[in-house]
PDB file of C-alpha atoms and ligand atoms in Angstrom:
ATOM      1  CA  MET A   1       7.399   7.052 -19.567  1.00  0.00           C
ATOM      2  CA  LYS A   2       7.075   6.469 -15.777  1.00  0.00           C
ATOM      3  CA  ILE A   3       6.151   4.633 -12.946  1.00  0.00           C
ATOM      4  CA  GLY A   4       3.996   5.787 -10.228  1.00  0.00           C
ATOM      5  CA  ILE A   5       3.392   4.798  -7.161  1.00  0.00           C
ATOM      6  CA  PHE A   6       0.101   5.995  -5.013  1.00  0.00           C
ATOM      7  CA  ASP A   7      -0.462   6.482  -1.513  1.00  0.00           C
ATOM      8  CA  SER A   8      -3.111   8.219   0.609  1.00  0.00           C
ATOM      9  CA  GLY A   9       0.103   9.019   2.605  1.00  0.00           C
ATOM     10  CA  TYR A  10       3.793   8.385   3.126  1.00  0.00           C
ATOM     11  CA  GLY A  11       2.685   4.767   3.552  1.00  0.00           C
ATOM     12  CA  GLY A  12       3.458   3.322   0.228  1.00  0.00           C
ATOM     13  CA  LEU A  13       6.848   4.994   0.830  1.00  0.00           C
ATOM     14  CA  THR A  14       7.770   1.281   1.964  1.00  0.00           C
ATOM     15  CA  ILE A  15       6.398   0.106  -1.476  1.00  0.00           C
ATOM     16  CA  LEU A  16       8.069   2.929  -3.787  1.00  0.00           C
ATOM     17  CA  ASN A  17      11.500   1.727  -1.415  1.00  0.00           C
ATOM     18  CA  LYS A  18      11.584  -2.103  -1.921  1.00  0.00           C
ATOM     19  CA  ILE A  19      10.161  -1.186  -5.178  1.00  0.00           C
ATOM     20  CA  ARG A  20      13.847   0.584  -5.639  1.00  0.00           C
ATOM     21  CA  GLN A  21      15.250  -1.589  -4.285  1.00  0.00           C
ATOM     22  CA  ARG A  22      14.416  -4.336  -6.956  1.00  0.00           C
ATOM     23  CA  LEU A  23      13.778  -2.488 -10.022  1.00  0.00           C
ATOM     24  CA  PRO A  24      16.184   0.522  -9.539  1.00  0.00           C
ATOM     25  CA  GLN A  25      16.788   1.674 -13.077  1.00  0.00           C
ATOM     26  CA  TYR A  26      13.867   3.055 -14.142  1.00  0.00           C
ATOM     27  CA  ASP A  27      11.956   5.647 -13.423  1.00  0.00           C
ATOM     28  CA  TYR A  28       9.431   6.824 -10.300  1.00  0.00           C
ATOM     29  CA  ILE A  29       7.055   9.323  -9.417  1.00  0.00           C
ATOM     30  CA  TYR A  30       5.900   8.916  -5.824  1.00  0.00           C
ATOM     31  CA  LEU A  31       2.243  10.632  -5.253  1.00  0.00           C
ATOM     32  CA  GLY A  32       1.155  10.742  -1.449  1.00  0.00           C
ATOM     33  CA  ASP A  33      -2.386  12.704  -1.388  1.00  0.00           C
ATOM     34  CA  ASN A  34      -1.652  14.036   2.352  1.00  0.00           C
ATOM     35  CA  ALA A  35      -4.214  16.867   2.332  1.00  0.00           C
ATOM     36  CA  ARG A  36      -6.478  14.212   2.244  1.00  0.00           C
ATOM     37  CA  THR A  37      -5.220  11.213   4.783  1.00  0.00           C
ATOM     38  CA  PRO A  38      -6.308   8.840   6.029  1.00  0.00           C
ATOM     39  CA  TYR A  39      -8.763   6.885   2.887  1.00  0.00           C
ATOM     40  CA  GLY A  40      -9.156   4.365   5.610  1.00  0.00           C
ATOM     41  CA  THR A  41     -11.967   5.440   7.201  1.00  0.00           C
ATOM     42  CA  ARG A  42     -13.928   6.566   4.454  1.00  0.00           C
ATOM     43  CA  SER A  43     -16.646   5.459   2.855  1.00  0.00           C
ATOM     44  CA  PHE A  44     -16.222   3.664  -1.068  1.00  0.00           C
ATOM     45  CA  ASP A  45     -17.039   6.977  -3.192  1.00  0.00           C
ATOM     46  CA  VAL A  46     -14.978   9.232  -1.493  1.00  0.00           C
ATOM     47  CA  VAL A  47     -11.889   6.497  -1.533  1.00  0.00           C
ATOM     48  CA  TYR A  48     -12.838   6.130  -5.858  1.00  0.00           C
ATOM     49  CA  ALA A  49     -12.884   9.844  -6.446  1.00  0.00           C
ATOM     50  CA  TYR A  50      -9.365  10.602  -4.869  1.00  0.00           C
ATOM     51  CA  THR A  51      -7.652   7.810  -5.917  1.00  0.00           C
ATOM     52  CA  LEU A  52      -9.483   8.245  -9.263  1.00  0.00           C
ATOM     53  CA  GLN A  53      -7.646  12.047  -9.223  1.00  0.00           C
ATOM     54  CA  CYS A  54      -4.503  10.665  -8.300  1.00  0.00           C
ATOM     55  CA  VAL A  55      -4.350   8.140 -10.645  1.00  0.00           C
ATOM     56  CA  GLU A  56      -5.002  11.362 -13.418  1.00  0.00           C
ATOM     57  CA  LYS A  57      -2.397  13.392 -12.339  1.00  0.00           C
ATOM     58  CA  LEU A  58       0.224  10.638 -12.414  1.00  0.00           C
ATOM     59  CA  PHE A  59      -1.128   9.705 -15.611  1.00  0.00           C
ATOM     60  CA  GLU A  60      -0.726  13.981 -16.581  1.00  0.00           C
ATOM     61  CA  ARG A  61       2.473  13.154 -16.124  1.00  0.00           C
ATOM     62  CA  ASP A  62       3.438  10.834 -18.453  1.00  0.00           C
ATOM     63  CA  CYS A  63       3.172   7.769 -16.010  1.00  0.00           C
ATOM     64  CA  GLN A  64       3.059   4.513 -17.884  1.00  0.00           C
ATOM     65  CA  MET A  65       1.204   2.562 -15.356  1.00  0.00           C
ATOM     66  CA  VAL A  66       0.348   3.747 -11.856  1.00  0.00           C
ATOM     67  CA  ILE A  67       0.896   0.968  -8.268  1.00  0.00           C
ATOM     68  CA  LEU A  68      -1.689   2.005  -5.993  1.00  0.00           C
ATOM     69  CA  ALA A  69       1.055   1.383  -2.965  1.00  0.00           C
ATOM     70  CA  CYS A  70      -2.074   1.414  -0.903  1.00  0.00           C
ATOM     71  CA  ASN A  71      -4.479  -1.458   0.079  1.00  0.00           C
ATOM     72  CA  THR A  72      -8.124   0.679   1.057  1.00  0.00           C
ATOM     73  CA  ALA A  73      -7.502   1.960  -2.566  1.00  0.00           C
ATOM     74  CA  SER A  74      -6.688  -1.165  -4.286  1.00  0.00           C
ATOM     75  CA  ALA A  75      -9.498  -2.972  -1.789  1.00  0.00           C
ATOM     76  CA  LYS A  76     -12.135  -0.017  -3.583  1.00  0.00           C
ATOM     77  CA  ALA A  77     -11.386   1.891  -6.740  1.00  0.00           C
ATOM     78  CA  LEU A  78      -8.699  -1.002  -8.394  1.00  0.00           C
ATOM     79  CA  ARG A  79     -11.573  -3.122  -9.708  1.00  0.00           C
ATOM     80  CA  THR A  80     -13.569   0.069 -11.197  1.00  0.00           C
ATOM     81  CA  ILE A  81     -10.481   2.037 -12.228  1.00  0.00           C
ATOM     82  CA  GLN A  82      -9.503  -0.960 -13.976  1.00  0.00           C
ATOM     83  CA  GLN A  83     -12.957  -2.092 -15.258  1.00  0.00           C
ATOM     84  CA  ASN A  84     -14.374   1.423 -16.481  1.00  0.00           C
ATOM     85  CA  ASP A  85     -12.046   4.014 -16.667  1.00  0.00           C
ATOM     86  CA  LEU A  86      -8.832   3.223 -17.932  1.00  0.00           C
ATOM     87  CA  PRO A  87     -10.508   1.889 -21.330  1.00  0.00           C
ATOM     88  CA  ARG A  88     -11.562   5.679 -21.174  1.00  0.00           C
ATOM     89  CA  LEU A  89      -7.537   7.620 -20.134  1.00  0.00           C
ATOM     90  CA  ALA A  90      -5.732   5.421 -21.510  1.00  0.00           C
ATOM     91  CA  PRO A  91      -6.554   1.727 -22.792  1.00  0.00           C
ATOM     92  CA  GLU A  92      -2.458   1.119 -23.302  1.00  0.00           C
ATOM     93  CA  ARG A  93      -1.624   2.568 -19.192  1.00  0.00           C
ATOM     94  CA  ARG A  94      -2.193   0.247 -16.387  1.00  0.00           C
ATOM     95  CA  VAL A  95      -3.163   0.644 -13.015  1.00  0.00           C
ATOM     96  CA  LEU A  96      -2.653  -2.869 -10.683  1.00  0.00           C
ATOM     97  CA  GLY A  97      -2.762  -3.040  -7.000  1.00  0.00           C
ATOM     98  CA  VAL A  98      -1.185  -4.915  -3.670  1.00  0.00           C
ATOM     99  CA  ILE A  99      -3.585  -6.674  -2.688  1.00  0.00           C
ATOM    100  CA  ARG A 100      -3.719  -9.399  -5.212  1.00  0.00           C
ATOM    101  CA  PRO A 101       0.427 -10.580  -4.805  1.00  0.00           C
ATOM    102  CA  THR A 102       0.143  -9.935  -0.614  1.00  0.00           C
ATOM    103  CA  ILE A 103      -2.688 -13.497  -0.847  1.00  0.00           C
ATOM    104  CA  GLU A 104      -0.219 -15.158  -3.587  1.00  0.00           C
ATOM    105  CA  SER A 105       2.166 -15.779  -1.233  1.00  0.00           C
ATOM    106  CA  LEU A 106       0.425 -16.518   2.467  1.00  0.00           C
ATOM    107  CA  GLY A 107      -0.275 -20.207   0.230  1.00  0.00           C
ATOM    108  CA  ARG A 108       3.258 -21.146   1.071  1.00  0.00           C
ATOM    109  CA  LEU A 109       3.368 -19.319   4.298  1.00  0.00           C
ATOM    110  CA  THR A 110       0.642 -19.935   7.283  1.00  0.00           C
ATOM    111  CA  HIS A 111       0.424 -23.771   7.936  1.00  0.00           C
ATOM    112  CA  THR A 112      -2.258 -23.890  10.382  1.00  0.00           C
ATOM    113  CA  ARG A 113      -4.393 -21.893   7.452  1.00  0.00           C
ATOM    114  CA  THR A 114      -5.419 -19.424   9.425  1.00  0.00           C
ATOM    115  CA  VAL A 115      -3.947 -15.841   9.152  1.00  0.00           C
ATOM    116  CA  GLY A 116      -4.138 -12.546  10.351  1.00  0.00           C
ATOM    117  CA  LEU A 117      -4.781  -9.475   8.585  1.00  0.00           C
ATOM    118  CA  VAL A 118      -4.434  -5.883  10.799  1.00  0.00           C
ATOM    119  CA  ALA A 119      -5.564  -3.293   7.962  1.00  0.00           C
ATOM    120  CA  THR A 120      -7.651   0.208   7.977  1.00  0.00           C
ATOM    121  CA  GLU A 121     -11.183  -0.365   8.299  1.00  0.00           C
ATOM    122  CA  GLY A 122     -11.852   0.588   4.726  1.00  0.00           C
ATOM    123  CA  THR A 123      -9.445  -2.981   3.713  1.00  0.00           C
ATOM    124  CA  VAL A 124     -11.700  -4.512   6.444  1.00  0.00           C
ATOM    125  CA  ARG A 125     -14.998  -3.801   5.198  1.00  0.00           C
ATOM    126  CA  SER A 126     -14.118  -4.357   2.561  1.00  0.00           C
ATOM    127  CA  GLY A 127     -13.603  -7.735   2.839  1.00  0.00           C
ATOM    128  CA  SER A 128     -11.151  -8.300  -0.240  1.00  0.00           C
ATOM    129  CA  TYR A 129      -8.563  -9.930   2.082  1.00  0.00           C
ATOM    130  CA  PRO A 130     -10.632 -13.353   2.446  1.00  0.00           C
ATOM    131  CA  LEU A 131     -12.748 -12.531  -0.122  1.00  0.00           C
ATOM    132  CA  GLU A 132      -9.168 -13.269  -2.358  1.00  0.00           C
ATOM    133  CA  THR A 133      -8.584 -15.784  -0.657  1.00  0.00           C
ATOM    134  CA  ALA A 134     -11.405 -18.281  -0.450  1.00  0.00           C
ATOM    135  CA  LYS A 135     -10.800 -18.026  -4.779  1.00  0.00           C
ATOM    136  CA  LEU A 136      -7.272 -18.869  -4.327  1.00  0.00           C
ATOM    137  CA  TYR A 137      -6.723 -20.874  -1.215  1.00  0.00           C
ATOM    138  CA  PRO A 138     -10.284 -21.876   0.100  1.00  0.00           C
ATOM    139  CA  ASP A 139      -8.885 -23.862   2.963  1.00  0.00           C
ATOM    140  CA  ILE A 140      -6.936 -20.426   4.611  1.00  0.00           C
ATOM    141  CA  ARG A 141      -9.088 -18.590   6.936  1.00  0.00           C
ATOM    142  CA  VAL A 142      -8.856 -15.433   7.289  1.00  0.00           C
ATOM    143  CA  VAL A 143      -8.999 -13.870  10.397  1.00  0.00           C
ATOM    144  CA  SER A 144      -9.532  -9.585  10.100  1.00  0.00           C
ATOM    145  CA  GLN A 145      -8.993  -6.700  12.694  1.00  0.00           C
ATOM    146  CA  ALA A 146      -9.580  -2.958  11.770  1.00  0.00           C
ATOM    147  CA  CYS A 147      -7.137  -0.816  13.056  1.00  0.00           C
ATOM    148  CA  PRO A 148      -7.608   2.784  12.855  1.00  0.00           C
ATOM    149  CA  MET A 149      -5.745   4.405  15.038  1.00  0.00           C
ATOM    150  CA  TRP A 150      -2.480   3.282  13.584  1.00  0.00           C
ATOM    151  CA  VAL A 151      -2.163   5.478   9.777  1.00  0.00           C
ATOM    152  CA  PRO A 152      -3.175   8.216  12.066  1.00  0.00           C
ATOM    153  CA  LEU A 153      -0.569   7.742  14.346  1.00  0.00           C
ATOM    154  CA  ILE A 154       2.299   7.208  11.939  1.00  0.00           C
ATOM    155  CA  GLU A 155       0.657  10.350   9.542  1.00  0.00           C
ATOM    156  CA  ASN A 156       1.734  12.571  12.075  1.00  0.00           C
ATOM    157  CA  ASN A 157       4.474  10.785  13.189  1.00  0.00           C
ATOM    158  CA  GLU A 158       3.821   9.822  16.084  1.00  0.00           C
ATOM    159  CA  HIS A 159       4.781   5.837  16.165  1.00  0.00           C
ATOM    160  CA  ASN A 160       7.708   5.962  17.486  1.00  0.00           C
ATOM    161  CA  SER A 161       5.913   7.199  20.716  1.00  0.00           C
ATOM    162  CA  ASP A 162       5.190   5.892  24.265  1.00  0.00           C
ATOM    163  CA  GLY A 163       1.296   6.687  23.678  1.00  0.00           C
ATOM    164  CA  ALA A 164       1.655   4.450  20.640  1.00  0.00           C
ATOM    165  CA  ASP A 165       2.091   1.088  22.492  1.00  0.00           C
ATOM    166  CA  TYR A 166      -1.347   1.345  24.063  1.00  0.00           C
ATOM    167  CA  PHE A 167      -2.745   0.983  20.439  1.00  0.00           C
ATOM    168  CA  VAL A 168      -0.972  -1.107  18.470  1.00  0.00           C
ATOM    169  CA  LYS A 169      -1.129  -3.699  21.751  1.00  0.00           C
ATOM    170  CA  LYS A 170      -4.680  -3.258  21.897  1.00  0.00           C
ATOM    171  CA  TYR A 171      -5.938  -4.002  18.450  1.00  0.00           C
ATOM    172  CA  LEU A 172      -2.895  -6.941  18.283  1.00  0.00           C
ATOM    173  CA  ASP A 173      -4.422  -8.440  21.158  1.00  0.00           C
ATOM    174  CA  ALA A 174      -7.939  -8.576  19.877  1.00  0.00           C
ATOM    175  CA  LEU A 175      -7.259  -9.810  16.767  1.00  0.00           C
ATOM    176  CA  PHE A 176      -5.330 -12.692  18.349  1.00  0.00           C
ATOM    177  CA  ARG A 177      -7.977 -13.546  20.794  1.00  0.00           C
ATOM    178  CA  GLN A 178     -10.549 -13.718  18.686  1.00  0.00           C
ATOM    179  CA  ASN A 179      -8.779 -17.050  17.292  1.00  0.00           C
ATOM    180  CA  ALA A 180      -5.679 -18.523  18.548  1.00  0.00           C
ATOM    181  CA  ASP A 181      -4.446 -20.241  15.541  1.00  0.00           C
ATOM    182  CA  ILE A 182      -3.445 -17.548  13.437  1.00  0.00           C
ATOM    183  CA  ASP A 183       0.400 -18.626  12.108  1.00  0.00           C
ATOM    184  CA  THR A 184       0.283 -15.442   9.981  1.00  0.00           C
ATOM    185  CA  LEU A 185      -0.411 -11.609  10.639  1.00  0.00           C
ATOM    186  CA  ILE A 186      -0.521  -9.639   7.409  1.00  0.00           C
ATOM    187  CA  LEU A 187       0.477  -6.178   7.542  1.00  0.00           C
ATOM    188  CA  GLY A 188      -2.140  -5.469   5.148  1.00  0.00           C
ATOM    189  CA  CYS A 189      -1.767  -1.496   5.134  1.00  0.00           C
ATOM    190  CA  THR A 190       1.442   0.223   3.403  1.00  0.00           C
ATOM    191  CA  HIS A 191       1.854   2.150   5.923  1.00  0.00           C
ATOM    192  CA  TYR A 192       1.809  -0.914   8.918  1.00  0.00           C
ATOM    193  CA  PRO A 193       5.755  -1.079   8.234  1.00  0.00           C
ATOM    194  CA  LEU A 194       7.109   2.449   9.909  1.00  0.00           C
ATOM    195  CA  MET A 195       6.435   0.644  13.034  1.00  0.00           C
ATOM    196  CA  LEU A 196       7.541  -2.655  12.483  1.00  0.00           C
ATOM    197  CA  ASN A 197       8.983  -2.753  15.358  1.00  0.00           C
ATOM    198  CA  LYS A 198       5.740  -2.527  17.949  1.00  0.00           C
ATOM    199  CA  ILE A 199       3.533  -4.776  16.321  1.00  0.00           C
ATOM    200  CA  ARG A 200       6.173  -7.319  16.813  1.00  0.00           C
ATOM    201  CA  ARG A 201       6.980  -6.453  20.287  1.00  0.00           C
ATOM    202  CA  TYR A 202       3.156  -7.123  20.699  1.00  0.00           C
ATOM    203  CA  THR A 203       2.814 -10.280  17.970  1.00  0.00           C
ATOM    204  CA  PRO A 204       3.678 -14.251  19.094  1.00  0.00           C
ATOM    205  CA  GLN A 205       6.626 -14.802  18.194  1.00  0.00           C
ATOM    206  CA  ASN A 206       5.383 -18.521  16.351  1.00  0.00           C
ATOM    207  CA  VAL A 207       3.698 -15.595  14.303  1.00  0.00           C
ATOM    208  CA  THR A 208       5.613 -15.317  10.359  1.00  0.00           C
ATOM    209  CA  ILE A 209       5.562 -10.767   9.523  1.00  0.00           C
ATOM    210  CA  VAL A 210       3.724 -10.701   6.113  1.00  0.00           C
ATOM    211  CA  THR A 211       5.518  -6.928   4.651  1.00  0.00           C
ATOM    212  CA  GLN A 212       4.567  -5.879   1.356  1.00  0.00           C
ATOM    213  CA  GLY A 213       6.871  -4.245  -0.229  1.00  0.00           C
ATOM    214  CA  ASP A 214       9.031  -7.689  -1.823  1.00  0.00           C
ATOM    215  CA  ILE A 215       6.286  -9.531  -2.456  1.00  0.00           C
ATOM    216  CA  VAL A 216       4.783  -6.151  -4.885  1.00  0.00           C
ATOM    217  CA  ALA A 217       8.453  -4.969  -5.607  1.00  0.00           C
ATOM    218  CA  ASP A 218       8.585  -9.256  -6.491  1.00  0.00           C
ATOM    219  CA  SER A 219       4.815  -8.939  -8.482  1.00  0.00           C
ATOM    220  CA  LEU A 220       5.773  -6.052 -10.506  1.00  0.00           C
ATOM    221  CA  ALA A 221       9.417  -7.038 -12.027  1.00  0.00           C
ATOM    222  CA  ASP A 222       7.389 -10.663 -12.427  1.00  0.00           C
ATOM    223  CA  TYR A 223       4.720  -8.511 -14.002  1.00  0.00           C
ATOM    224  CA  LEU A 224       7.945  -6.359 -16.413  1.00  0.00           C
ATOM    225  CA  GLN A 225       9.077  -9.717 -17.460  1.00  0.00           C
ATOM    226  CA  ARG A 226       5.975 -11.254 -18.884  1.00  0.00           C
ATOM    227  CA  HIS A 227       4.324  -7.592 -20.147  1.00  0.00           C
ATOM    228  CA  PRO A 228       7.925  -6.083 -23.084  1.00  0.00           C
ATOM    229  CA  GLU A 229       4.770  -3.982 -24.572  1.00  0.00           C
ATOM    230  CA  GLN A 230       4.619  -2.641 -20.683  1.00  0.00           C
ATOM    231  CA  ARG A 231       8.323  -2.771 -19.867  1.00  0.00           C
ATOM    232  CA  ASN A 232       9.723  -1.219 -22.947  1.00  0.00           C
ATOM    233  CA  ARG A 233       7.325   1.828 -22.852  1.00  0.00           C
ATOM    234  CA  CYS A 234       9.882   2.489 -19.002  1.00  0.00           C
ATOM    235  CA  SER A 235      12.426   4.703 -19.074  1.00  0.00           C
ATOM    236  CA  THR A 236      15.662   3.511 -17.217  1.00  0.00           C
ATOM    237  CA  ASN A 237      17.471   6.990 -15.916  1.00  0.00           C
ATOM    238  CA  GLY A 238      16.509   5.298 -12.267  1.00  0.00           C
ATOM    239  CA  SER A 239      14.764   8.982 -10.902  1.00  0.00           C
ATOM    240  CA  CYS A 240      12.743   9.287  -8.640  1.00  0.00           C
ATOM    241  CA  LYS A 241      10.709  12.372  -7.848  1.00  0.00           C
ATOM    242  CA  TYR A 242       8.097  12.760  -4.965  1.00  0.00           C
ATOM    243  CA  LEU A 243       5.055  14.478  -4.979  1.00  0.00           C
ATOM    244  CA  THR A 244       2.601  15.317  -2.174  1.00  0.00           C
ATOM    245  CA  THR A 245      -1.056  17.453  -2.121  1.00  0.00           C
ATOM    246  CA  GLU A 246      -0.014  19.020   1.050  1.00  0.00           C
ATOM    247  CA  SER A 247       2.598  20.960   1.821  1.00  0.00           C
ATOM    248  CA  ALA A 248       6.046  19.882  -0.020  1.00  0.00           C
ATOM    249  CA  GLU A 249       8.356  21.029   3.018  1.00  0.00           C
ATOM    250  CA  LYS A 250       6.594  18.661   5.676  1.00  0.00           C
ATOM    251  CA  PHE A 251       6.744  16.311   3.001  1.00  0.00           C
ATOM    252  CA  CYS A 252      10.285  16.354   2.401  1.00  0.00           C
ATOM    253  CA  THR A 253      10.984  15.955   6.442  1.00  0.00           C
ATOM    254  CA  ALA A 254       8.610  13.462   7.134  1.00  0.00           C
ATOM    255  CA  ALA A 255       9.906  11.210   3.779  1.00  0.00           C
ATOM    256  CA  THR A 256      13.380  12.301   4.406  1.00  0.00           C
ATOM    257  CA  SER A 257      13.038  10.383   8.269  1.00  0.00           C
ATOM    258  CA  PHE A 258      10.774   6.984   6.956  1.00  0.00           C
ATOM    259  CA  LEU A 259      12.842   6.709   3.836  1.00  0.00           C
ATOM    260  CA  HIS A 260      16.879   6.986   5.595  1.00  0.00           C
ATOM    261  CA  GLN A 261      17.840   9.623   3.119  1.00  0.00           C
ATOM    262  CA  HIS A 262      17.311  13.626   1.561  1.00  0.00           C
ATOM    263  CA  ILE A 263      14.197  13.928  -0.439  1.00  0.00           C
ATOM    264  CA  GLU A 264      13.183  16.816  -2.305  1.00  0.00           C
ATOM    265  CA  ALA A 265       8.967  16.936  -2.722  1.00  0.00           C
ATOM    266  CA  GLU A 266       6.840  18.451  -4.988  1.00  0.00           C
ATOM    267  CA  HIS A 267       3.451  20.409  -3.698  1.00  0.00           C
ATOM    268  CA  ILE A 268       0.882  19.444  -5.956  1.00  0.00           C
ATOM    269  CA  ALA A 269      -3.195  20.622  -5.933  1.00  0.00           C
ATOM    270  CA  ILE A 270      -6.149  18.791  -6.418  1.00  0.00           C
ATOM    271  CA  ASN A 271      -9.586  20.864  -6.343  1.00  0.00           C
ATOM    272  CA  ALA A 272     -12.250  18.196  -4.863  1.00  0.00           C
TER     273      ALA A 272
HETATM  274  N1  DGL B 301      -1.598   3.042   3.019  1.00  0.00           N
HETATM  275  C1  DGL B 301      -2.980   2.596   3.302  1.00  0.00           C
HETATM  276  C2  DGL B 301      -3.240   1.621   3.416  1.00  0.00           C
HETATM  277  O1  DGL B 301      -2.153   0.599   2.833  1.00  0.00           O
HETATM  278  C3  DGL B 301      -3.309   3.839   4.173  1.00  0.00           C
HETATM  279  C4  DGL B 301      -4.714   4.139   3.969  1.00  0.00           C
HETATM  280  C5  DGL B 301      -5.495   5.469   4.616  1.00  0.00           C
HETATM  281  O2  DGL B 301      -5.246   6.282   4.453  1.00  0.00           O
HETATM  282  O3  DGL B 301      -6.134   4.962   5.466  1.00  0.00           O
HETATM  283  O4  DGL B 301      -4.549   1.298   3.522  1.00  0.00           O
END
């Protein structure tokens, strides 16, 4: 059995990369729903339906567990899938998200107890970050800013262009105008580390930028350590397969440039 990593597009590659560095022995399948990206502007029902279809595809391909390496899907679909669908579909398998481990890391990072969040519209509107943070750290305030143009820039490989600077600066300025005490910035969308250089350029120097790859990788390692019944079902040949709902060729070109290594991909059809 394999470990599935799912995202609406290329963003989950930033998580997969760190997971494979941390846990290279396992077999992985990455699925990017590039044909239907971005998820960030879609309704709750649509994100849930798309995410469930992709989880089912990964289960068909023998995934013992699926990591939703997408904040939008974690915010809008994870709980329903865990509570309603998993008991019916595959009670012995697991679906895990990226938001909870990210929030857990905040306690030791912020001194001013004021944290900034940049994320998709869907993640911001769901209120998941402030709500979950309040449960774990009632003294930490989360100031949110939706960045609806960032994922389309990355999916279209325009994030390194000069034009991208305008939108990076625009949303970061808007965030820091809301509250000057922010000392920690969560990149609450797995696509955003792909343009970390530009984000860093427009973020005040005293602010710590939190990316999710290492956090999620550590959290998965810890989960597998604590759950031998899951761990023992995962095969260990160190392989990784890439699936996309868009053209395989397009995915190969983009993913090869994001990962700085050549990869092969396979197209899969999903009937909406
Ligand atoms: N990588 C997804 C996330 O973490 C992007 C969602 C989208 O497709 O807009 O939220």
